[in-house]
Short mmCIF file of C-alpha atoms (C1' of nucleotides) in Angstrom, two decimals:
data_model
loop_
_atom_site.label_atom_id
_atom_site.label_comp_id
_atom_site.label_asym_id
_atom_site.label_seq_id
_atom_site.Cartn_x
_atom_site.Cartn_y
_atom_site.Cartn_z
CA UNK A 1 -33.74 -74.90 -103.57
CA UNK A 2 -32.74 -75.80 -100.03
CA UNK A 3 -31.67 -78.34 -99.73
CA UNK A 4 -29.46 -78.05 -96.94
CA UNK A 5 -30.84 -79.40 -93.76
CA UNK A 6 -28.81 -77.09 -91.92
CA UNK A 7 -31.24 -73.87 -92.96
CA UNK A 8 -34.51 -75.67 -92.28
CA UNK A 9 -33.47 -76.08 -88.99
CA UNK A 10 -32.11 -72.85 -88.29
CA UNK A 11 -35.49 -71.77 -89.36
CA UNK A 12 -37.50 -73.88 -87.00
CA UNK A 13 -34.85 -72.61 -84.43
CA UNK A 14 -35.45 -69.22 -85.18
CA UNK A 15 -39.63 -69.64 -85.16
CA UNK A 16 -38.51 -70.95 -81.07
CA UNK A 17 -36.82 -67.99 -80.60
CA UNK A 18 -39.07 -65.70 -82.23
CA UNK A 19 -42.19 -67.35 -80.28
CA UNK A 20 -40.31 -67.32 -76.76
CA UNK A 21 -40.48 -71.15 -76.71
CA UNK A 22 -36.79 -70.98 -75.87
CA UNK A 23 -36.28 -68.41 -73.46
CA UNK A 24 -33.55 -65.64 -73.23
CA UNK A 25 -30.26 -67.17 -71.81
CA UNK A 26 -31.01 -70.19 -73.05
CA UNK A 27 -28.11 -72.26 -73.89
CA UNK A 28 -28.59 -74.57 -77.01
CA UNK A 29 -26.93 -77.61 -76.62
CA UNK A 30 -25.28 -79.07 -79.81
CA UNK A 31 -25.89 -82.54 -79.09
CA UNK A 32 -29.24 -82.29 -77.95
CA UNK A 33 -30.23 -80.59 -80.85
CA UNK A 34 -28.64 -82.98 -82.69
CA UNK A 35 -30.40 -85.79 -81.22
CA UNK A 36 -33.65 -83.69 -81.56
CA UNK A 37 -33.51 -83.19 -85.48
CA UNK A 38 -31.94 -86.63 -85.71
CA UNK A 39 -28.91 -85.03 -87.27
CA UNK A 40 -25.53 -84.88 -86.79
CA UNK A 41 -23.66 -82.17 -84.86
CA UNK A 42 -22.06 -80.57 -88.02
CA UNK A 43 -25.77 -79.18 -89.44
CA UNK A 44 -26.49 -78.27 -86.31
CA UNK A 45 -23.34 -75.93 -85.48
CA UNK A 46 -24.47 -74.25 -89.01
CA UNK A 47 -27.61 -73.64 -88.41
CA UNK A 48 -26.63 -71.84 -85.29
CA UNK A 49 -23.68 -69.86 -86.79
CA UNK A 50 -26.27 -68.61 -89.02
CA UNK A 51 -28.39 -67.70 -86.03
CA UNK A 52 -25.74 -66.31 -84.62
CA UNK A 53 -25.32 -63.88 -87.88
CA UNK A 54 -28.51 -62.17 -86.96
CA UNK A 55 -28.38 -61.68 -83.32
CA UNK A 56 -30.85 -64.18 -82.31
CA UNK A 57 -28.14 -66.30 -80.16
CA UNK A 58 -25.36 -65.06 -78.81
CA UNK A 59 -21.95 -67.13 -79.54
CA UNK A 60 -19.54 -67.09 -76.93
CA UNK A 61 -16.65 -69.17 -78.19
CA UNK A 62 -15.54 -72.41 -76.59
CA UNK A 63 -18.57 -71.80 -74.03
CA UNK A 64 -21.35 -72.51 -76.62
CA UNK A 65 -24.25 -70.35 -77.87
CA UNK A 66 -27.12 -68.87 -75.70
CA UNK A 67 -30.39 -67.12 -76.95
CA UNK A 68 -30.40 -63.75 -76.69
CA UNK A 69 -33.66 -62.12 -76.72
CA UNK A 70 -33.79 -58.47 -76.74
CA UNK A 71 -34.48 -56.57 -73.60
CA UNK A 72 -36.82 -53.48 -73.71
CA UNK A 73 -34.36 -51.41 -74.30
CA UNK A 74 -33.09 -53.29 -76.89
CA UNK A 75 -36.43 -53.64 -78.71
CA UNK A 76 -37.70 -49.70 -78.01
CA UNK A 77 -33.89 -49.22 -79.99
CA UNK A 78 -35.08 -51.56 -83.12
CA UNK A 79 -38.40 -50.48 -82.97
CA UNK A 80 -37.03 -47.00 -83.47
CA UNK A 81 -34.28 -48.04 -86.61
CA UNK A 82 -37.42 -49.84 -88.29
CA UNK A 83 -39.88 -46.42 -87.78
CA UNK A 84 -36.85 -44.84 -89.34
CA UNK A 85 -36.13 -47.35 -92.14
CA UNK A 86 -39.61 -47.17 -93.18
CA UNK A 87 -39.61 -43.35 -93.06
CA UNK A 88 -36.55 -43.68 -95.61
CA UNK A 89 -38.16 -46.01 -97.91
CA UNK A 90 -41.44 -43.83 -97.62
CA UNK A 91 -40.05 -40.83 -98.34
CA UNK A 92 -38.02 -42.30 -101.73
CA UNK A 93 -41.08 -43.89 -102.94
CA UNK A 94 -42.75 -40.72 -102.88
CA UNK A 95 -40.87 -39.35 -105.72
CA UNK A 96 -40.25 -43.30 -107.16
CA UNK A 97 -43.32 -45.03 -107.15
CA UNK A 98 -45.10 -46.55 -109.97
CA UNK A 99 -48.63 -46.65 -110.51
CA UNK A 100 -48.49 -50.61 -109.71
CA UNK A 101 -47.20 -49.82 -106.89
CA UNK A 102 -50.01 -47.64 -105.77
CA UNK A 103 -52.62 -49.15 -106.37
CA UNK A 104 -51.23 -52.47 -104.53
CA UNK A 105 -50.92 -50.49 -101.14
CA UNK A 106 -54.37 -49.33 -102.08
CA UNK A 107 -55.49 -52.67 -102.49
CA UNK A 108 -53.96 -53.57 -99.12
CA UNK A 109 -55.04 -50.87 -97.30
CA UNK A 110 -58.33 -51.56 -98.33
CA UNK A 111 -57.75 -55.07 -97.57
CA UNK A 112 -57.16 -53.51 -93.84
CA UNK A 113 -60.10 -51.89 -93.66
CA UNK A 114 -62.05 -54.73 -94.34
CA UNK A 115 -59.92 -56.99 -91.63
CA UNK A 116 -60.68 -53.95 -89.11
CA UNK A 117 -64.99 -53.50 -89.92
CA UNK A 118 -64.21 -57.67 -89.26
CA UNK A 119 -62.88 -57.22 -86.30
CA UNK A 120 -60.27 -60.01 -87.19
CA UNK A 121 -56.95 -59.28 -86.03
CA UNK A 122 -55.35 -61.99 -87.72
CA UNK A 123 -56.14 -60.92 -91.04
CA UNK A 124 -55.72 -57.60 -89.90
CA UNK A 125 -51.90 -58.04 -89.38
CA UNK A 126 -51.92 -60.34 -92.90
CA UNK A 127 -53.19 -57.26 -94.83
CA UNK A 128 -50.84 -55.20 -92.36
CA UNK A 129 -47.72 -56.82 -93.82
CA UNK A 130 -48.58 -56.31 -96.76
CA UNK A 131 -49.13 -52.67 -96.73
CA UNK A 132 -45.57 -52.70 -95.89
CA UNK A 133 -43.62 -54.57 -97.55
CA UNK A 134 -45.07 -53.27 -100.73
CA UNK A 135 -43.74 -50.02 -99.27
CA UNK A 136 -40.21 -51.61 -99.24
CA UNK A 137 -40.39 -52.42 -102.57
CA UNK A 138 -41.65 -48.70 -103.69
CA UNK A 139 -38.98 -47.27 -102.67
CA UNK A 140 -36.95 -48.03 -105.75
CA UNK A 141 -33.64 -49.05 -103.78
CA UNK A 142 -33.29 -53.35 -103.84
CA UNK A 143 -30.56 -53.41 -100.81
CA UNK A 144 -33.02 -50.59 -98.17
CA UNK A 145 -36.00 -53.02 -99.33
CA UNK A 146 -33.48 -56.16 -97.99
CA UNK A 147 -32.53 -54.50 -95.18
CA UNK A 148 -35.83 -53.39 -94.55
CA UNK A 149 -37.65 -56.60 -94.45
CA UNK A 150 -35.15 -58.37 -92.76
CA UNK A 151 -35.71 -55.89 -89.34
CA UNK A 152 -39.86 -56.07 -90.28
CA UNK A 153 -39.14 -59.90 -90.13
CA UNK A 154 -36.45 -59.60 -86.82
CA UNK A 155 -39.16 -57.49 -85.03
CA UNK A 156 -42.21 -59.98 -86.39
CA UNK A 157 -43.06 -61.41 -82.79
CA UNK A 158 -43.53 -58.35 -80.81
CA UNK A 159 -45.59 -56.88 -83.73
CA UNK A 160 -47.87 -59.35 -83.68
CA UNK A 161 -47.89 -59.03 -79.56
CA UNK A 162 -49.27 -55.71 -79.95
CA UNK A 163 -51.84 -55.42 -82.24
CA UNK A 164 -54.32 -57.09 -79.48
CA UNK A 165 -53.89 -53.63 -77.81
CA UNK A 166 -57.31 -51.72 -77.99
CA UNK A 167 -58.09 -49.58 -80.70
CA UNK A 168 -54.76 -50.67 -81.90
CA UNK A 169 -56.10 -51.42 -85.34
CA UNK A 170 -58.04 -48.74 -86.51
CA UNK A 171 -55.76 -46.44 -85.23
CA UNK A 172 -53.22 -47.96 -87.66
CA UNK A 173 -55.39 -47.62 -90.36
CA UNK A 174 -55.71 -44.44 -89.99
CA UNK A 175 -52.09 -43.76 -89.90
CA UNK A 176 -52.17 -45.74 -93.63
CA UNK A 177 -54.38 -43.64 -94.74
CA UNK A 178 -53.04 -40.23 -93.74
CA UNK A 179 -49.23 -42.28 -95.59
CA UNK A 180 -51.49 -43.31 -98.61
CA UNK A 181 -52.48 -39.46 -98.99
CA UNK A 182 -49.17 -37.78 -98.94
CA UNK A 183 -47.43 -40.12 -101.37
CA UNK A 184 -50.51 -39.38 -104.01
CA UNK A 185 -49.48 -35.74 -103.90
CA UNK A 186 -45.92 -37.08 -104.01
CA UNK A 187 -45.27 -35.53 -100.96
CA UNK A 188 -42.56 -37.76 -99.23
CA UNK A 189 -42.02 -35.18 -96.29
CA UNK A 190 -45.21 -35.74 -94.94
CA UNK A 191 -45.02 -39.28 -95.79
CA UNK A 192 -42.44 -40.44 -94.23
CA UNK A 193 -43.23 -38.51 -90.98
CA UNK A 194 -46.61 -40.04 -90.86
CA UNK A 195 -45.16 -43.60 -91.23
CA UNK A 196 -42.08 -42.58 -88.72
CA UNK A 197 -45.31 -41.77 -86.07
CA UNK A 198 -47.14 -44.94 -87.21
CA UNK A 199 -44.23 -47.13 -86.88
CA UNK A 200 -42.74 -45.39 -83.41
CA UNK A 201 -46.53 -45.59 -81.77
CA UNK A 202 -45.72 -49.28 -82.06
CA UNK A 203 -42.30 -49.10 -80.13
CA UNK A 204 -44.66 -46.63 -78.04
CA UNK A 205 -47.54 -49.09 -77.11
CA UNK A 206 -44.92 -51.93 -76.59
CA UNK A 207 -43.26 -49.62 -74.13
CA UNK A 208 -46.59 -49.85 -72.58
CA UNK A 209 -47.27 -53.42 -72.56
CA UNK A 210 -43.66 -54.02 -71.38
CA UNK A 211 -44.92 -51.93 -68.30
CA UNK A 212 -47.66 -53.74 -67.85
CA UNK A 213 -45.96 -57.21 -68.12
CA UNK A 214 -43.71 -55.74 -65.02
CA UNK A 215 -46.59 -55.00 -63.12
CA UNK A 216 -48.45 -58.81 -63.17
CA UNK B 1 -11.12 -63.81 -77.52
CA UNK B 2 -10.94 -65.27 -81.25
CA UNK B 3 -10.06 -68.53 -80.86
CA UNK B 4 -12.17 -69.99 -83.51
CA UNK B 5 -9.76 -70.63 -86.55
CA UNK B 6 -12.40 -69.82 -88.93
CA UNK B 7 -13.19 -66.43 -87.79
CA UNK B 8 -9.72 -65.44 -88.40
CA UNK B 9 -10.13 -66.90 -91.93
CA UNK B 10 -13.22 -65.22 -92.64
CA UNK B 11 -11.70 -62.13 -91.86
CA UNK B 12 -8.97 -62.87 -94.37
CA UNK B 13 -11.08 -63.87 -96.61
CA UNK B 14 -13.31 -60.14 -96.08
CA UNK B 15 -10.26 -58.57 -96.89
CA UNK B 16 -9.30 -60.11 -99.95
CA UNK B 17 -12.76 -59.74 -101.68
CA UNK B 18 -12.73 -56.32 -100.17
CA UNK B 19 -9.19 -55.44 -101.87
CA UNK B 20 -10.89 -57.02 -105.46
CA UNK B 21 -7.88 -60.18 -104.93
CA UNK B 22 -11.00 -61.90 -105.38
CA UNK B 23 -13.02 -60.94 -108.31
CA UNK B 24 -16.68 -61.08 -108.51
CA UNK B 25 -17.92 -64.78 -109.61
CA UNK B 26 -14.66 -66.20 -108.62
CA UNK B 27 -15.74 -69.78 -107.11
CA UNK B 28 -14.19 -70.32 -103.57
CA UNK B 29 -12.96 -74.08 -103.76
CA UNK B 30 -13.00 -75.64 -99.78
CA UNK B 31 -10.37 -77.49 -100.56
CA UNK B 32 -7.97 -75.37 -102.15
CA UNK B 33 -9.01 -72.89 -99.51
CA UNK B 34 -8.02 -75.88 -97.03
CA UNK B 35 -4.63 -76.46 -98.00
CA UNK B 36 -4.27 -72.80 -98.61
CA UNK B 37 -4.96 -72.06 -94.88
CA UNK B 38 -3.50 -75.54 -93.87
CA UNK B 39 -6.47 -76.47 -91.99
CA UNK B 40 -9.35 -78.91 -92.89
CA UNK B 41 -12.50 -78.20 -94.90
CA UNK B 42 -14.59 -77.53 -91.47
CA UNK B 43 -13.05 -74.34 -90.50
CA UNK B 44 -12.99 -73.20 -94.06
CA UNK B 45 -17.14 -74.70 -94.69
CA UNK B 46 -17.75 -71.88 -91.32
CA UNK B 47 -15.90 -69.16 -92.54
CA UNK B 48 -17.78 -69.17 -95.98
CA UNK B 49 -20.94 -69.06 -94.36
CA UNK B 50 -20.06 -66.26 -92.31
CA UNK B 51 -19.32 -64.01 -95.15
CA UNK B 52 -22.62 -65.73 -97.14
CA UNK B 53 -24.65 -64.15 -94.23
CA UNK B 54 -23.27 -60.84 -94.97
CA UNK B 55 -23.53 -60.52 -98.19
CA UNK B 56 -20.15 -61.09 -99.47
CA UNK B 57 -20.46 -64.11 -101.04
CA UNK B 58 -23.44 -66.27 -102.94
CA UNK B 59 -24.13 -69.36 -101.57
CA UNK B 60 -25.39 -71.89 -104.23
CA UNK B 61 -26.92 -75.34 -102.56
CA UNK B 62 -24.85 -78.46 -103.89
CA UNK B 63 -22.80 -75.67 -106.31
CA UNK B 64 -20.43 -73.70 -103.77
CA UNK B 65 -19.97 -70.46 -102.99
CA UNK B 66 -18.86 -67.61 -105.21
CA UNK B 67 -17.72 -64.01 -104.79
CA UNK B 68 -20.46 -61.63 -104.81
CA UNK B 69 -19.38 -58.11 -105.69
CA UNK B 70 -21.79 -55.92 -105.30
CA UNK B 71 -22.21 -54.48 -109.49
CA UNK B 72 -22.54 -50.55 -110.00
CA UNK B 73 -26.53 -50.58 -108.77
CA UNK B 74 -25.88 -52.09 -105.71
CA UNK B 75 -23.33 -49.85 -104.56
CA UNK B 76 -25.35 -46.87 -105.49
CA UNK B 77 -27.83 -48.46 -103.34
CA UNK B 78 -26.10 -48.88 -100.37
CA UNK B 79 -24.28 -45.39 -100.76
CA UNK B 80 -28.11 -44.54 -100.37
CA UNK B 81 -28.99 -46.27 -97.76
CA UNK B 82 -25.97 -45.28 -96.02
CA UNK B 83 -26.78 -41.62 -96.42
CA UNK B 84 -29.55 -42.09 -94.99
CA UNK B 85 -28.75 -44.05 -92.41
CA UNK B 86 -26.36 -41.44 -91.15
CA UNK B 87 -29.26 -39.02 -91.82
CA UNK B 88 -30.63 -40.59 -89.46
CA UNK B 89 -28.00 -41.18 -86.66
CA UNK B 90 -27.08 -37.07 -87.12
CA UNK B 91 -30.85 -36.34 -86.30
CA UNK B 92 -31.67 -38.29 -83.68
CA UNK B 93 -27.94 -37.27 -82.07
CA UNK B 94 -29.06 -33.65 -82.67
CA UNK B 95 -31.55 -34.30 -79.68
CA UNK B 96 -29.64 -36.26 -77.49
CA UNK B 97 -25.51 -36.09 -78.00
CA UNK B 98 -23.62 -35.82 -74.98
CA UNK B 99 -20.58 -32.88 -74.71
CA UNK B 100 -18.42 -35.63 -74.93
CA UNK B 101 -19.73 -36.87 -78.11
CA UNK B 102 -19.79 -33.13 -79.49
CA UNK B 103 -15.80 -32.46 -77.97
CA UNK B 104 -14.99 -35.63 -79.71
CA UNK B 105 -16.64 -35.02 -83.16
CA UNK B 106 -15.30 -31.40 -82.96
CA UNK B 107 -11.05 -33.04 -81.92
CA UNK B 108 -11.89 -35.59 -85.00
CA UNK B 109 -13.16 -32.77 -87.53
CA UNK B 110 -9.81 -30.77 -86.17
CA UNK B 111 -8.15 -34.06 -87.43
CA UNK B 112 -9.43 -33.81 -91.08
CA UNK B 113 -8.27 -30.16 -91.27
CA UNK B 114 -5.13 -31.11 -90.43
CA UNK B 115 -5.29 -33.60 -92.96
CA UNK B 116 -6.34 -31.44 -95.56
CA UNK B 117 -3.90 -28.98 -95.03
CA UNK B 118 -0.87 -32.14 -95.00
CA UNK B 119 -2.42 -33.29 -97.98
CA UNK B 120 -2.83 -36.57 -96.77
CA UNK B 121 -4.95 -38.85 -97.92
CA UNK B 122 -4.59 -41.54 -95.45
CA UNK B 123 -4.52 -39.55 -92.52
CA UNK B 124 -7.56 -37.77 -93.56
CA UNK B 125 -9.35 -41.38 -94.11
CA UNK B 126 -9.03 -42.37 -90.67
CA UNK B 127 -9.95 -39.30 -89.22
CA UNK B 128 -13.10 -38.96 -91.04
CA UNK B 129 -13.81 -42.92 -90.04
CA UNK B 130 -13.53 -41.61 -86.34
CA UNK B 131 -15.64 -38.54 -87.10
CA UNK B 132 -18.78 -41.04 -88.45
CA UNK B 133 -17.99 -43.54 -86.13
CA UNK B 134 -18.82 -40.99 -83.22
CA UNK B 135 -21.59 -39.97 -85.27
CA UNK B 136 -23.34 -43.29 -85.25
CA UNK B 137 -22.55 -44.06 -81.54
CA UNK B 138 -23.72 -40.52 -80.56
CA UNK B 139 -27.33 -40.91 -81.75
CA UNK B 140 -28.12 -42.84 -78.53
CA UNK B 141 -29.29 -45.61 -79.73
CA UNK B 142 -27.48 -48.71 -80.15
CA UNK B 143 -28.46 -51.26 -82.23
CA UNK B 144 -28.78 -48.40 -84.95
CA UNK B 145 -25.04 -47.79 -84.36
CA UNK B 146 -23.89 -51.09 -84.78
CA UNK B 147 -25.85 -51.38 -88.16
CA UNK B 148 -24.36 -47.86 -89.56
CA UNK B 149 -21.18 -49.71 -88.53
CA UNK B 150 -22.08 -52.97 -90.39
CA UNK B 151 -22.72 -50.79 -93.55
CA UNK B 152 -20.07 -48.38 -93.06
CA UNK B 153 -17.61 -51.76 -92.55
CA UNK B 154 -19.07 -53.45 -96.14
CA UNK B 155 -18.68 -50.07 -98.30
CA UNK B 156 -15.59 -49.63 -96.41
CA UNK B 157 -13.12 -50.46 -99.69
CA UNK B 158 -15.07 -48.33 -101.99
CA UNK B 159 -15.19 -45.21 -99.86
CA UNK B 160 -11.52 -45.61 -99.77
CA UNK B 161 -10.99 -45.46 -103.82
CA UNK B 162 -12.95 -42.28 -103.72
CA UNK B 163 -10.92 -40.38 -101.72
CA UNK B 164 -8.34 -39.81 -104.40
CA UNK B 165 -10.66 -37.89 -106.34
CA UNK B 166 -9.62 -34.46 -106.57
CA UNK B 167 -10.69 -32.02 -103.97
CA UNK B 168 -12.82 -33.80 -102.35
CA UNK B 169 -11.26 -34.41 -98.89
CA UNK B 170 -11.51 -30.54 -98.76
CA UNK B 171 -15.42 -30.59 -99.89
CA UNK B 172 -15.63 -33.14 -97.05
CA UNK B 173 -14.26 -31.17 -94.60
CA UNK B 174 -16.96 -28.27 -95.09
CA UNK B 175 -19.61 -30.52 -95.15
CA UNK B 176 -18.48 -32.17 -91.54
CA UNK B 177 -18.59 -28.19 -90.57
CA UNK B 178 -21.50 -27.70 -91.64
CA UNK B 179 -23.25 -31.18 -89.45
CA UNK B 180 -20.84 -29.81 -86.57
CA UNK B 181 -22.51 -26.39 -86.91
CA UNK B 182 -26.30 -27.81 -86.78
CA UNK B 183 -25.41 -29.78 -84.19
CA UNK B 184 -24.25 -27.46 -81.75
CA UNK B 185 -27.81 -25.95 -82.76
CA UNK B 186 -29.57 -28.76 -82.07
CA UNK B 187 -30.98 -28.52 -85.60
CA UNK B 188 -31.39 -32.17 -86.51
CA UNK B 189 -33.50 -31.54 -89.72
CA UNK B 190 -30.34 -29.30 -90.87
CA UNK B 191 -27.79 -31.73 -89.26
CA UNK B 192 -29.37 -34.40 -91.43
CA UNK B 193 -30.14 -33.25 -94.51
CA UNK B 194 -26.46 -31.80 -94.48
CA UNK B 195 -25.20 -34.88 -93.70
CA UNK B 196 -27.23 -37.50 -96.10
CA UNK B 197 -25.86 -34.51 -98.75
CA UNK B 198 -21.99 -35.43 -97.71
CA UNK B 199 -22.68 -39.16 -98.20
CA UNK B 200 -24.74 -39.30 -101.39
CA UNK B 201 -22.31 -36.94 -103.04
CA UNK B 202 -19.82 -39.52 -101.94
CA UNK B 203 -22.38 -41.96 -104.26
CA UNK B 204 -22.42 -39.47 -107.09
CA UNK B 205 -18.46 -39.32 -106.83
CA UNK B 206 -18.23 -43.04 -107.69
CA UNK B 207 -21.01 -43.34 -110.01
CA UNK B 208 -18.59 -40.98 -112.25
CA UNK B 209 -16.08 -43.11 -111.10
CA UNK B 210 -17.59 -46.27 -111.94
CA UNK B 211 -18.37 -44.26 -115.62
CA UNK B 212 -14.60 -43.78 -116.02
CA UNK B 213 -13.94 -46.79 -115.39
CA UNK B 214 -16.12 -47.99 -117.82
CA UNK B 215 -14.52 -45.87 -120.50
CA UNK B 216 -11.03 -46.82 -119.95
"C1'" DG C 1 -16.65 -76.29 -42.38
"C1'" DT C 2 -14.59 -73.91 -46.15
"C1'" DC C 3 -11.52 -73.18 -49.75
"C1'" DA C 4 -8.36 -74.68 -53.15
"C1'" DA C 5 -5.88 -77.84 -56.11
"C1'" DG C 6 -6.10 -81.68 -59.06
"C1'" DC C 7 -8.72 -84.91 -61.59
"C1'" DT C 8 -12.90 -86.34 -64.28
"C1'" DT C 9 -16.45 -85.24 -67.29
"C1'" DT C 10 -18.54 -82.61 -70.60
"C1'" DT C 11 -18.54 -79.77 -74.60
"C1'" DT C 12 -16.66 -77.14 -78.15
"C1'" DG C 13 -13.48 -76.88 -82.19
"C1'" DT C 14 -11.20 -79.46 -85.84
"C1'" DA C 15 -10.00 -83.42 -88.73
"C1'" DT C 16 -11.23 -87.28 -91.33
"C1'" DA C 17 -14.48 -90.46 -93.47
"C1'" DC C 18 -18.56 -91.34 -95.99
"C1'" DA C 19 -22.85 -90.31 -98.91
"C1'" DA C 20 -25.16 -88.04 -102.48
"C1'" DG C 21 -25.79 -84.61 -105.93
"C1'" DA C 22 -23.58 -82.04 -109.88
"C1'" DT C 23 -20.38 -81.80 -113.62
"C1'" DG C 24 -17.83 -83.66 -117.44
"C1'" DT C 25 -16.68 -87.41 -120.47
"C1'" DT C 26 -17.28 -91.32 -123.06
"C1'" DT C 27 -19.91 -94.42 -125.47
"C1'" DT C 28 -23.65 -95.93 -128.09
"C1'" DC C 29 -27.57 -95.47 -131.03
"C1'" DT C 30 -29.87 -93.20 -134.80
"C1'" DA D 1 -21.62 -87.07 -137.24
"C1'" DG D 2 -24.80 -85.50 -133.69
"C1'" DA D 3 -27.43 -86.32 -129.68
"C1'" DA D 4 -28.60 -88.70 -125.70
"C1'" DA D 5 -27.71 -91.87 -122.06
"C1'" DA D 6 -24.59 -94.16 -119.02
"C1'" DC D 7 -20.50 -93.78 -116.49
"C1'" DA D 8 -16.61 -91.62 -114.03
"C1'" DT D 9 -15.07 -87.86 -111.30
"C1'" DC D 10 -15.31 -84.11 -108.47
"C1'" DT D 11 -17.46 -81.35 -104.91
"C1'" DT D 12 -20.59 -80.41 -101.52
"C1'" DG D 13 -23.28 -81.92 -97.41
"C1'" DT D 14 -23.30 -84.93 -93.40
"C1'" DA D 15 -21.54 -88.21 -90.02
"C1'" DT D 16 -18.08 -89.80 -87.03
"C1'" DA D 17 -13.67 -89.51 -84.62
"C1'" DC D 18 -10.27 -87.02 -82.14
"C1'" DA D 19 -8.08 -82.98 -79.51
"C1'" DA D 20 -8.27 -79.31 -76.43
"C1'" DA D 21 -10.45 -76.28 -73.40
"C1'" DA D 22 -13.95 -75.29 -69.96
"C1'" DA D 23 -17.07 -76.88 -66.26
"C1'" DG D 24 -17.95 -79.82 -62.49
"C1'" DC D 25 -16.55 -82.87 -58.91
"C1'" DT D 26 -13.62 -85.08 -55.58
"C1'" DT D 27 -10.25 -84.89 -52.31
"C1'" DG D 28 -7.28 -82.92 -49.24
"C1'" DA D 29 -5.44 -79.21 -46.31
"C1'" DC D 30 -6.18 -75.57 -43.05
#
DNA sequence: GTCAAGCTTTTTGTATACAAGATGTTTTCT
DNA sequence: AGAAAACATCTTGTATACAAAAAGCTTGAC
């Protein structure tokens, strides 16, 4: 289904990017890429216009492109739209739901809870995901879910950064829980502001670690 | 600052899938497309993947590319999210606007009235565009504006068709007084659930639309 | 020694050429 | 005659070639 070698290397770009490999102000060369993937220049230039599409280079024209990783700011901002988003979607799914739906975040919640009495953070942020992209799809609305995961995906590397804080984990849990609760009783108020604080803590504790980081 | 050819293209091409010149499922030959332009098929391969990346048009692998309009469901859906993206933007600006953001949303609400009372249509369209434009930048956070842009910018065309429905550039006009009003409060839960009520009616509007339609 | 102007090199943007998959047609076999 | 396979054609995807603009360097003047 793709067979265009122009998106498998945008996505192998984009895992560099996401992973810091290629750090912010980074230009990316077209022929060195080229001679990299053992490609021509023309995939190349596609796979970075589509990079270019979601922010993750910016393309200055006849000067080439250059990574451009968010800065704290940048990320508290997104951090904040994706607390939001999910709020949105929470708060729709609490009238929209479906019973399948239900019982899948049950399922992964549970599925957290196990991860957490593990101690395994990796599996942790597995179940984690998810948790919420089921939420997406609850909410009954096809383009918020699409626009939802794409910013979940965007903001997947500094997630993942974060969940190594302390107590990070079963904190979160807790926070699915109290979600889990108010969307039984079909109550999306409460729902989506108890996802808005779940997902915000995270743009919170990165705030944190970004301070930290500084400091060393 | 444009001097990439197939930007320029793209952006003609926006327009005329925008306008419904290009109707949904129509298949976007390169080279037709080339000669049409008068360039080659390189400029014309970029622009098409520009608009693929947001949303406009279906890329097939090995197939081409075809115009994607977005059916009755979709629209709904993004009149939804759009509501509450705005929801958002009007809440969070409850907290933090600026004077100049509240002066400037007042001069461009002063604008609609005097629209209204010309009775004119176009005059009142771009003076409500600079009223939610304001909105979205005064919410203070950025990449959340330029996203309410990006959506604001897609459903741009079928806002526009609505407009001519009968009184409701005046029902629009109370309904920006009534998000100025919370505003000045600082009542963002008001502010917002005032405003996602003056977009989704705008949804509601053109799903009755989209009925007539139907029945003519 | 420093700055600027002109040239060289590099790199992007575009055009053309080629390769390979998809579509449509014809031909052949039952 | 109908269906399937082989062939022809068209279109996309990729490579290469060329043009123009930006960056870097050399050279010269003050």
């Amino acid at each position: 289904m793709d067979t265009r070698r122009s998106d498998l290397i945008a996505d192998d770009l984009e895992d560099e990017i996401a992973t810091g490999a290629l750090e912010d102000g980074a230009r990316l060369d077209e022929m060195a890429l080229a001679a990299r993937f053992g490609v021509s220049r023309t995939p190349i230039r596609e796979a970075l216009q589509r990079l270019a599409s979601t922010g993750l280079v910016e393309q200055r024209p006849r000067r080439g492109v250059f990574v451009a990783q968010p800065g704290p700011v940048e990320l508290l901002e997104m951090f904040e739209v994706m607390a939001e988003l999910e709020g949105v979607c929470v708060r729709l799914a609490a009238d929209r739901l479906t019973d399948e739906d239900l019982t899948a975040l049950e399922d992964a919640n549970v599925a957290c809870a196990q991860a957490v009495s593990d101690g395994d953070a990796d599996q942790y942020y597995h179940a984690n995901e998810r948790f919420h992209l089921r939420l997406y799809a609850a909410c009954g609305n096809g383009f918020l879910e699409s626009e939802a995961r794409r910013l979940h995906r965007r903001l997947k590397p500094y997630r993942r950064l974060q969940l190594r804080l302390r107590g990070r984990m079963d904190q979160s849990l807790q926070e699915h829980r109290a979600v889990l609760t108010a969307l039984r009783d079909g109550n999306g108020i409460d729902a989506s502001s108890a996802l808005r604080a779940h997902v915000s803590v995270q743009g919170e504790k990165f705030h944190r670690l970004i301070a930290e980081m500084r400091r060393t």
